[in-house]
Short mmCIF file of C-alpha atoms and ligand atoms in Angstrom, two decimals:
data_model
loop_
_atom_site.label_atom_id
_atom_site.label_comp_id
_atom_site.label_asym_id
_atom_site.label_seq_id
_atom_site.Cartn_x
_atom_site.Cartn_y
_atom_site.Cartn_z
CA MET A 196 23.26 3.73 11.24
CA THR A 197 21.99 7.82 12.63
CA LYS A 198 21.72 7.61 15.88
CA GLU A 199 18.35 8.68 16.08
CA SER A 200 17.13 5.13 14.35
CA ASN A 201 19.75 3.45 16.99
CA ILE A 202 17.52 4.87 19.24
CA ASN A 203 14.16 3.60 17.40
CA HIS A 204 16.19 0.35 16.54
CA THR A 205 17.05 0.28 20.63
CA LEU A 206 12.83 0.97 21.39
CA SER A 207 11.50 -1.24 19.12
CA GLN A 208 13.76 -4.39 21.26
CA VAL A 209 13.12 -3.73 25.04
CA ALA A 210 12.12 -6.54 26.08
CA ASP A 211 8.38 -8.07 26.28
CA ASN A 212 8.96 -11.15 25.31
CA GLU A 213 5.68 -11.72 24.83
CA MET A 214 4.89 -8.93 21.84
CA ALA A 215 8.37 -9.37 20.39
CA ALA A 216 7.02 -13.41 19.76
CA ILE A 217 4.62 -12.16 18.13
CA LEU A 218 6.15 -9.17 15.87
CA LYS A 219 8.52 -11.87 14.76
CA LYS A 220 6.11 -14.30 14.28
CA GLU A 221 4.91 -11.87 11.92
CA LEU A 222 7.45 -10.61 10.20
CA GLN A 223 8.18 -14.21 9.32
CA ARG A 224 4.90 -14.67 7.98
CA GLN A 225 5.06 -11.23 5.91
CA LYS A 226 8.49 -12.27 4.55
CA SER A 227 7.57 -16.15 3.51
CA GLN A 228 4.23 -15.61 2.83
CA ILE A 229 2.49 -14.17 -1.10
CA VAL A 230 0.48 -11.23 -0.39
CA LEU A 231 -1.93 -10.82 -3.38
CA ILE A 232 -4.18 -8.70 -1.35
CA ALA A 233 -4.93 -5.51 -3.05
CA SER A 234 -5.50 -3.00 -0.44
CA GLU A 235 -1.59 -4.19 1.49
CA ASN A 236 1.80 -3.59 0.85
CA PHE A 237 5.20 -3.27 2.04
CA THR A 238 6.45 -0.13 3.50
CA SER A 239 10.08 0.82 3.55
CA GLN A 240 11.57 0.34 6.75
CA GLU A 241 12.35 4.80 6.67
CA VAL A 242 8.46 4.14 7.02
CA ILE A 243 8.35 2.03 10.29
CA LYS A 244 10.71 4.09 11.37
CA THR A 245 9.46 7.15 11.67
CA MET A 246 6.24 5.79 12.59
CA GLY A 247 8.18 4.25 15.70
CA SER A 248 9.58 7.09 16.59
CA VAL A 249 9.07 9.74 19.83
CA LEU A 250 6.51 11.90 17.88
CA THR A 251 4.54 9.52 18.91
CA ASN A 252 4.38 10.89 22.85
CA LYS A 253 2.87 14.79 21.23
CA TYR A 254 -0.52 15.98 21.44
CA ALA A 255 -1.20 18.57 18.71
CA GLU A 256 -4.56 19.06 18.82
CA GLY A 257 -5.63 22.20 16.01
CA TYR A 258 -3.13 22.73 13.24
CA PRO A 259 0.41 23.46 12.37
CA GLY A 260 0.94 27.46 14.05
CA ASP A 261 -2.67 27.52 15.76
CA ARG A 262 -2.37 24.08 18.44
CA TYR A 263 -4.11 23.85 22.19
CA TYR A 264 -0.98 22.29 23.61
CA GLU A 265 2.93 23.83 23.93
CA GLY A 266 5.94 22.28 22.84
CA CYS A 267 4.47 21.76 18.58
CA ASN A 268 7.22 23.54 16.81
CA ALA A 269 8.30 20.11 15.67
CA VAL A 270 5.25 18.61 14.75
CA ASP A 271 4.45 21.88 13.07
CA GLU A 272 7.16 21.52 11.24
CA VAL A 273 6.03 18.18 10.44
CA GLU A 274 2.74 18.79 9.65
CA ASP A 275 4.25 21.43 7.19
CA LEU A 276 6.40 19.50 5.24
CA ALA A 277 3.88 16.41 4.75
CA ILE A 278 1.20 18.72 3.23
CA LYS A 279 4.19 20.47 1.01
CA ARG A 280 4.98 17.69 0.40
CA CYS A 281 0.96 15.94 -0.35
CA ASN A 282 -0.21 18.58 -2.35
CA LEU A 283 3.45 18.53 -4.40
CA LEU A 284 2.49 15.08 -5.28
CA PHE A 285 -1.11 14.77 -6.10
CA ASN A 286 -0.70 19.13 -7.78
CA SER A 287 -3.08 20.16 -5.76
CA ASN A 288 -3.16 23.60 -3.37
CA TYR A 289 -4.74 22.28 -0.07
CA SER A 290 -4.94 18.98 2.04
CA ASN A 291 -5.38 17.66 5.60
CA VAL A 292 -2.87 15.16 6.18
CA GLN A 293 -4.81 14.67 9.59
CA PRO A 294 -7.39 12.05 9.04
CA HIS A 295 -6.09 8.17 10.92
CA SER A 296 -8.20 6.24 7.87
CA GLY A 297 -9.24 6.53 5.03
CA VAL A 298 -13.06 5.88 6.77
CA GLN A 299 -12.76 8.88 8.48
CA ALA A 300 -11.18 11.10 5.58
CA ASN A 301 -14.51 10.21 4.49
CA THR A 302 -16.68 10.69 7.65
CA SER A 303 -15.06 14.40 7.45
CA VAL A 304 -15.65 15.20 4.11
CA PHE A 305 -19.55 14.01 4.57
CA LEU A 306 -19.75 16.54 8.05
CA SER A 307 -18.12 19.22 6.22
CA VAL A 308 -20.71 19.77 3.23
CA LEU A 309 -23.59 17.54 4.72
CA ASN A 310 -26.30 17.25 7.38
CA CYS A 311 -28.26 14.07 9.33
CA GLY A 312 -30.80 13.04 6.76
CA ASP A 313 -29.02 14.86 3.15
CA ARG A 314 -28.65 12.32 -0.16
CA ILE A 315 -25.58 10.13 -1.33
CA LEU A 316 -25.59 8.69 -4.28
CA SER A 317 -22.82 6.34 -3.95
CA MET A 318 -21.22 2.49 -5.78
CA ASN A 319 -23.57 -0.74 -4.37
CA LEU A 320 -21.09 -2.35 -2.04
CA ARG A 321 -21.72 -5.31 -3.93
CA ASP A 322 -20.86 -3.89 -6.61
CA GLY A 323 -17.12 -2.27 -6.02
CA GLY A 324 -17.86 0.35 -3.35
CA HIS A 325 -16.78 0.62 -0.43
CA LEU A 326 -18.95 0.24 3.05
CA SER A 327 -18.00 4.07 4.25
CA HIS A 328 -19.69 5.22 0.95
CA GLY A 329 -23.92 3.88 2.36
CA HIS A 330 -23.92 0.59 3.91
CA LYS A 331 -26.36 0.15 5.81
CA GLN A 332 -24.22 -0.64 9.13
CA ASN A 333 -21.72 1.80 8.75
CA LEU A 334 -22.63 5.39 9.73
CA THR A 335 -23.10 7.25 6.56
CA GLY A 336 -26.18 4.47 6.20
CA LYS A 337 -27.06 5.68 9.86
CA TYR A 338 -26.97 9.12 9.31
CA PHE A 339 -27.44 9.85 5.79
CA ASP A 340 -30.08 8.88 2.77
CA ILE A 341 -27.81 6.54 0.48
CA PHE A 342 -28.88 6.17 -3.28
CA THR A 343 -26.25 3.73 -4.82
CA TYR A 344 -25.70 2.84 -8.27
CA SER A 345 -24.43 -0.39 -9.33
CA VAL A 346 -22.11 -1.63 -12.61
CA ASP A 347 -23.69 -2.37 -15.90
CA THR A 348 -24.71 -6.33 -15.83
CA GLU A 349 -23.48 -6.98 -18.79
CA THR A 350 -19.95 -5.34 -19.21
CA GLU A 351 -19.39 -4.76 -15.23
CA MET A 352 -18.46 -1.66 -15.97
CA ILE A 353 -20.04 1.99 -14.29
CA ASP A 354 -22.99 3.26 -16.74
CA TYR A 355 -22.53 6.52 -16.71
CA ASP A 356 -25.61 7.24 -18.13
CA ASN A 357 -27.44 5.28 -15.46
CA VAL A 358 -25.23 7.20 -12.83
CA LYS A 359 -26.79 10.07 -14.88
CA LYS A 360 -30.31 9.38 -14.34
CA LEU A 361 -29.82 7.77 -10.90
CA ALA A 362 -28.60 11.04 -10.05
CA LYS A 363 -31.45 13.11 -11.61
CA ILE A 364 -34.04 10.84 -10.02
CA SER A 365 -32.47 11.09 -6.18
CA LYS A 366 -31.13 15.06 -6.84
CA PRO A 367 -28.59 13.33 -4.18
CA LYS A 368 -26.50 16.60 -2.28
CA LEU A 369 -22.90 14.85 -3.25
CA ILE A 370 -21.81 11.59 -5.33
CA ILE A 371 -19.83 9.31 -4.68
CA ALA A 372 -17.35 7.99 -7.23
CA GLY A 373 -14.56 5.66 -5.39
CA ALA A 374 -14.42 1.80 -4.93
CA SER A 375 -12.09 -0.96 -3.12
CA SER A 376 -12.77 -3.76 -5.62
CA TYR A 377 -13.36 -2.07 -9.27
CA SER A 378 -10.63 -3.07 -11.64
CA ARG A 379 -10.97 -0.83 -14.54
CA ILE A 380 -10.68 3.82 -14.80
CA ILE A 381 -13.10 5.48 -12.87
CA ASP A 382 -13.98 8.70 -15.65
CA TYR A 383 -13.72 11.58 -12.83
CA ALA A 384 -14.59 14.29 -15.33
CA LYS A 385 -18.02 12.29 -16.19
CA PHE A 386 -19.04 11.88 -12.48
CA ARG A 387 -18.93 16.43 -12.34
CA GLU A 388 -20.65 16.63 -15.69
CA ILE A 389 -23.13 14.51 -14.08
CA ALA A 390 -23.25 16.37 -10.38
CA ASP A 391 -22.96 19.51 -12.55
CA GLU A 392 -25.87 18.78 -13.49
CA VAL A 393 -28.02 17.19 -10.62
CA GLY A 394 -25.33 20.29 -8.17
CA ALA A 395 -24.27 17.98 -6.05
CA PHE A 396 -20.81 17.60 -4.70
CA LEU A 397 -17.95 15.67 -6.00
CA MET A 398 -16.31 13.35 -3.51
CA ALA A 399 -13.66 10.67 -4.82
CA ASP A 400 -12.55 8.58 -2.45
CA ILE A 401 -9.19 6.70 -4.56
CA ALA A 402 -7.78 5.23 -1.33
CA HIS A 403 -6.84 2.46 -4.28
CA VAL A 404 -5.43 3.89 -6.50
CA ALA A 405 -3.74 6.99 -5.09
CA GLY A 406 -0.20 4.99 -5.84
CA LEU A 407 -1.24 4.89 -9.18
CA ILE A 408 -2.13 8.77 -9.50
CA ALA A 409 1.03 9.75 -7.60
CA GLY A 410 2.62 7.89 -10.36
CA GLY A 411 0.76 9.62 -13.33
CA ILE A 412 -0.16 6.33 -14.74
CA TYR A 413 -4.08 6.97 -13.41
CA PRO A 414 -6.22 9.77 -14.17
CA THR A 415 -6.27 12.30 -11.69
CA SER A 416 -9.70 13.50 -9.43
CA VAL A 417 -7.40 16.33 -7.93
CA GLY A 418 -8.25 19.39 -9.99
CA ILE A 419 -12.27 17.74 -10.49
CA ALA A 420 -13.37 16.50 -7.25
CA ASP A 421 -14.56 18.94 -4.63
CA PHE A 422 -13.26 16.67 -2.59
CA THR A 423 -10.39 13.79 -2.53
CA THR A 424 -9.97 11.63 -0.17
CA ALA A 425 -6.76 8.30 -0.37
CA THR A 426 -5.61 6.21 2.40
CA THR A 427 -1.97 6.00 2.48
CA HIS A 428 -1.12 2.14 3.27
CA LYS A 429 -2.61 0.92 -0.24
CA THR A 430 -0.43 1.50 -3.29
CA LEU A 431 0.99 4.93 -1.82
CA ARG A 432 2.52 2.18 0.24
CA GLY A 433 3.16 4.92 3.00
CA PRO A 434 1.71 4.19 6.40
CA ARG A 435 -1.92 3.32 7.23
CA GLY A 436 -3.56 6.87 7.27
CA GLY A 437 -6.00 9.17 5.19
CA ILE A 438 -5.47 12.58 3.84
CA ILE A 439 -8.51 14.79 2.21
CA ILE A 440 -6.99 16.75 -1.13
CA ALA A 441 -9.46 20.16 -2.12
CA ASP A 442 -9.09 23.18 -3.47
CA LYS A 443 -8.21 26.08 -1.01
CA LYS A 444 -11.58 27.42 -0.53
CA TYR A 445 -12.66 24.03 1.43
CA SER A 446 -9.92 24.81 3.69
CA GLY A 447 -11.70 26.22 6.72
CA LEU A 448 -14.82 23.62 6.21
CA ILE A 449 -12.61 20.17 6.21
CA ASN A 450 -10.17 21.26 8.82
CA LYS A 451 -13.29 22.37 11.00
CA SER A 452 -14.64 18.69 10.19
CA VAL A 453 -11.35 17.42 10.64
CA PHE A 454 -10.44 19.09 13.76
CA PRO A 455 -12.82 19.02 16.32
CA GLY A 456 -15.78 17.10 13.50
CA THR A 457 -14.24 13.97 13.79
CA GLN A 458 -10.71 13.39 15.58
CA GLY A 459 -8.80 14.24 18.46
CA GLY A 460 -5.26 14.71 18.62
CA PRO A 461 -3.99 14.10 15.17
CA LEU A 462 -0.54 10.95 15.26
CA MET A 463 1.94 12.87 14.83
CA HIS A 464 4.39 10.05 14.10
CA ILE A 465 1.82 8.74 11.43
CA ILE A 466 1.64 11.84 10.27
CA ALA A 467 5.54 11.93 9.71
CA ALA A 468 4.97 8.75 8.37
CA LYS A 469 3.37 10.05 5.34
CA ALA A 470 5.87 12.94 4.60
CA VAL A 471 8.42 10.14 3.97
CA CYS A 472 5.83 7.85 2.20
CA PHE A 473 4.71 11.37 0.54
CA ARG A 474 8.86 11.82 -0.77
CA GLU A 475 9.44 8.41 -1.50
CA ALA A 476 6.54 8.93 -4.27
CA LEU A 477 7.72 12.16 -5.66
CA ASP A 478 10.57 10.25 -6.30
CA PRO A 479 10.86 9.07 -10.49
CA SER A 480 11.55 5.29 -9.18
CA PHE A 481 7.54 5.28 -7.88
CA LYS A 482 6.67 5.82 -11.49
CA LEU A 483 8.28 2.68 -12.66
CA TYR A 484 6.49 1.08 -9.56
CA SER A 485 3.11 1.72 -10.68
CA GLN A 486 3.70 1.34 -13.92
CA LYS A 487 5.40 -2.58 -13.05
CA ILE A 488 2.03 -2.55 -10.46
CA ILE A 489 -0.20 -2.86 -13.64
CA GLU A 490 1.83 -4.24 -16.09
CA ASN A 491 2.02 -7.27 -13.21
CA SER A 492 -1.86 -7.24 -12.58
CA LYS A 493 -2.27 -7.47 -16.29
CA VAL A 494 -0.16 -10.05 -16.86
CA LEU A 495 -1.19 -12.09 -13.89
CA CYS A 496 -5.13 -11.13 -15.82
CA ASP A 497 -4.70 -12.77 -18.75
CA PHE A 498 -3.25 -15.73 -17.10
CA MET A 499 -5.82 -16.76 -14.94
CA LYS A 500 -8.34 -15.90 -18.36
CA GLU A 501 -6.65 -18.10 -20.64
CA LYS A 502 -6.37 -20.53 -17.54
CA GLY A 503 -10.20 -20.30 -17.65
CA TYR A 504 -10.85 -18.27 -14.77
CA ARG A 505 -13.90 -15.97 -15.65
CA ILE A 506 -12.11 -12.08 -14.95
CA VAL A 507 -15.16 -9.49 -13.66
CA SER A 508 -15.36 -6.50 -16.45
CA GLY A 509 -13.12 -8.90 -18.60
CA GLY A 510 -10.29 -7.34 -17.29
CA THR A 511 -7.87 -4.71 -15.44
CA ASP A 512 -6.98 -1.36 -15.77
CA ASN A 513 -5.28 -0.81 -12.32
CA HIS A 514 -4.08 -3.03 -9.61
CA LEU A 515 -6.76 -6.03 -9.09
CA PHE A 516 -8.91 -7.52 -10.50
CA LEU A 517 -12.26 -10.28 -9.33
CA ILE A 518 -12.47 -13.66 -10.25
CA ASP A 519 -15.64 -15.03 -10.99
CA LEU A 520 -15.41 -19.05 -9.45
CA THR A 521 -19.04 -19.35 -9.72
CA ASP A 522 -18.72 -21.96 -13.11
CA LYS A 523 -15.56 -23.44 -10.53
CA HIS A 524 -18.31 -24.70 -7.83
CA LEU A 525 -16.42 -22.47 -5.56
CA THR A 526 -16.88 -20.20 -3.04
CA GLY A 527 -14.33 -17.03 -2.59
CA TYR A 528 -14.62 -18.30 1.58
CA GLU A 529 -13.70 -21.93 0.41
CA ALA A 530 -10.38 -20.19 -2.33
CA SER A 531 -8.93 -17.68 -0.04
CA GLU A 532 -9.19 -20.16 2.44
CA ALA A 533 -7.21 -23.03 0.11
CA LEU A 534 -4.84 -20.39 -0.79
CA ALA A 535 -4.04 -19.33 2.73
CA SER A 536 -3.12 -22.38 4.30
CA VAL A 537 -0.08 -22.90 0.94
CA GLY A 538 0.62 -19.64 1.13
CA ILE A 539 -1.08 -17.74 -0.96
CA ILE A 540 -2.97 -14.42 0.33
CA LEU A 541 -6.19 -12.66 -0.27
CA ASN A 542 -9.76 -12.26 0.68
CA LYS A 543 -12.67 -13.75 -0.99
CA ASN A 544 -15.15 -10.49 -2.77
CA VAL A 545 -17.95 -10.13 -3.43
CA ILE A 546 -18.66 -10.24 -7.12
CA PRO A 547 -21.18 -7.93 -9.22
CA TYR A 548 -24.89 -9.12 -8.50
CA ASP A 549 -23.13 -11.49 -6.10
CA LYS A 550 -25.98 -13.58 -4.69
CA LEU A 551 -23.52 -14.99 -2.21
CA ASN A 552 -22.98 -12.95 1.35
CA PRO A 553 -19.96 -11.26 1.74
CA ASN A 554 -19.04 -14.24 4.11
CA ILE A 555 -19.08 -16.46 1.66
CA THR A 556 -18.60 -14.63 -1.09
CA SER A 557 -18.84 -15.95 -5.92
CA GLY A 558 -14.87 -14.43 -6.08
CA ILE A 559 -11.83 -13.40 -4.91
CA ARG A 560 -9.79 -10.05 -5.03
CA ILE A 561 -6.32 -10.41 -6.62
CA GLY A 562 -3.24 -7.40 -5.94
CA THR A 563 -0.11 -6.81 -7.29
CA PRO A 564 0.86 -3.97 -5.16
CA ALA A 565 3.13 -5.98 -2.61
CA VAL A 566 4.13 -8.67 -4.91
CA THR A 567 5.38 -5.89 -7.33
CA THR A 568 7.49 -4.24 -3.83
CA GLN A 569 9.61 -6.68 -4.36
CA GLY A 570 10.52 -6.99 -7.46
CA MET A 571 8.62 -9.14 -8.86
CA GLY A 572 7.59 -9.02 -12.05
CA PRO A 573 5.54 -11.03 -15.12
CA ASN A 574 7.82 -14.60 -14.91
CA GLN A 575 6.60 -14.56 -10.70
CA MET A 576 3.14 -14.12 -11.97
CA TYR A 577 3.29 -16.63 -14.71
CA GLU A 578 4.18 -19.11 -11.03
CA ILE A 579 1.93 -17.30 -9.53
CA GLY A 580 -0.91 -17.69 -11.32
CA GLU A 581 -0.19 -21.48 -12.00
CA MET A 582 0.37 -22.47 -7.97
CA ILE A 583 -3.26 -20.84 -7.60
CA ASP A 584 -4.59 -22.69 -10.09
CA PHE A 585 -2.93 -25.78 -9.44
CA THR A 586 -4.72 -25.03 -5.55
CA LEU A 587 -7.97 -24.31 -6.77
CA LYS A 588 -7.76 -27.36 -8.86
CA ASN A 589 -6.68 -29.91 -6.10
CA LYS A 590 -7.46 -28.34 -3.13
CA ASP A 591 -8.01 -31.76 -1.11
CA ASN A 592 -5.21 -32.79 -1.93
CA GLY A 593 -2.80 -32.69 1.12
CA THR A 594 0.64 -33.86 -0.11
CA ALA A 595 0.40 -31.96 -3.54
CA LEU A 596 -0.68 -28.68 -1.49
CA LYS A 597 2.53 -28.77 0.48
CA ASN A 598 4.87 -29.33 -2.54
CA VAL A 599 2.54 -26.01 -3.41
CA ALA A 600 3.41 -24.76 -0.10
CA ARG A 601 7.19 -25.35 -0.18
CA LYS A 602 7.25 -23.14 -3.84
CA VAL A 603 5.35 -20.78 -2.36
CA LYS A 604 7.77 -19.83 0.10
CA ASP A 605 10.68 -20.04 -2.40
CA LEU A 606 9.57 -17.56 -3.99
CA ALA A 607 8.39 -14.73 -1.21
CA GLU A 608 11.90 -15.98 -0.01
CA SER A 609 14.28 -14.68 -2.92
CA PHE A 610 12.65 -11.60 -3.26
CA PRO A 611 12.60 -10.62 0.15
CA VAL A 612 11.38 -7.04 1.23
CA TYR A 613 13.32 -6.11 4.96
CA SER A 614 16.36 -8.00 4.57
CA GLY A 615 17.70 -6.18 7.49
CA LEU A 616 15.25 -7.25 9.99
N1 DSN B 758 -10.34 -0.34 1.54
C1 DSN B 758 -10.67 -1.77 2.31
C2 DSN B 758 -10.20 -3.07 0.75
O1 DSN B 758 -10.42 -2.26 0.11
O2 DSN B 758 -9.55 -4.18 1.33
C3 DSN B 758 -10.58 -2.08 3.36
O3 DSN B 758 -12.33 -1.18 3.65
#
């Protein structure tokens, strides 16, 4: 153990017994349950240590070489390194690594080129879009004029002709390509054509697929969209945070919009951890990891289909898929609760044209980034699929479910992620 990591270790052992007990409980939960939440992952211990470093003490409003505080030499190096690696990873010439989250990255882009009341065309939340793309209870829905596109009623995929039609009718200033529960490839080039035709800016929110793009197995939006936003903690497997990638010509606008536009002091410990994550994602092994995420997702999706579950859009091209439970006479709420009771952790999710509200939903969303990090492969996907099917069919049989819960725990614990912890 290096001196630095010793310090980190000691700091994480400080004697707040109450908190230590909670942390222990959460670690134990993560080790013993099967995580199928499409937006979660197990970040490396290196990333965790970096997040828990002394960098958290430093105020650094501004940007490298131009801060409002003294003593920023080291944090300047940290941020420069994170930017350099981010640009290398996504083949870009400008990135801003300061956004605290994906929502803040999105908000910063909006405020950089839009005025209050300007029109945005984005994907409907119910069909796979994200809250921050214009939901009426989100800041975007309150401050901008939102038009939405839906997926096709038959294919449940984006209908680009319809998006074009809506763009021509609504004449948005910004179009958003991106989703948080869409299992198909998003054609950023087609979105670019549409945006150009109506003179709109194009923003791609790649939060979910950032790791797949970094691994080179999913089409990139960088160089196509004017702005690409992402989070670093989903398929990219880094710390919880956001980034913005764009052409250098937008650097002034975006930098100003992040700070002082929407944020104050950057979280330097998180930015350092982002840099560590980018380095990990630049390693050739990350390509293999991202390939395996999709392989596992397809295997589990096909298995559930064979078991008689209706998959939204009929399949998946990425790390997630949605199951429509309508014909099983189960809601997403009931299914996710039943699965959680045996230790299979996922989320209820609205499906396209869902008649149920987001607290109940007709579907569940299943994602494979976390189990793939654990090293699970096709055989474990079959095992998990069997356990999901059995649990949903026997959700009121407590004795049978106890047996499944034991199997879930055994499976999770036989693929340890944090063996040293
Ligand atoms: N991005 C959402 C998810 O997919 O879980 C959370 O906002």
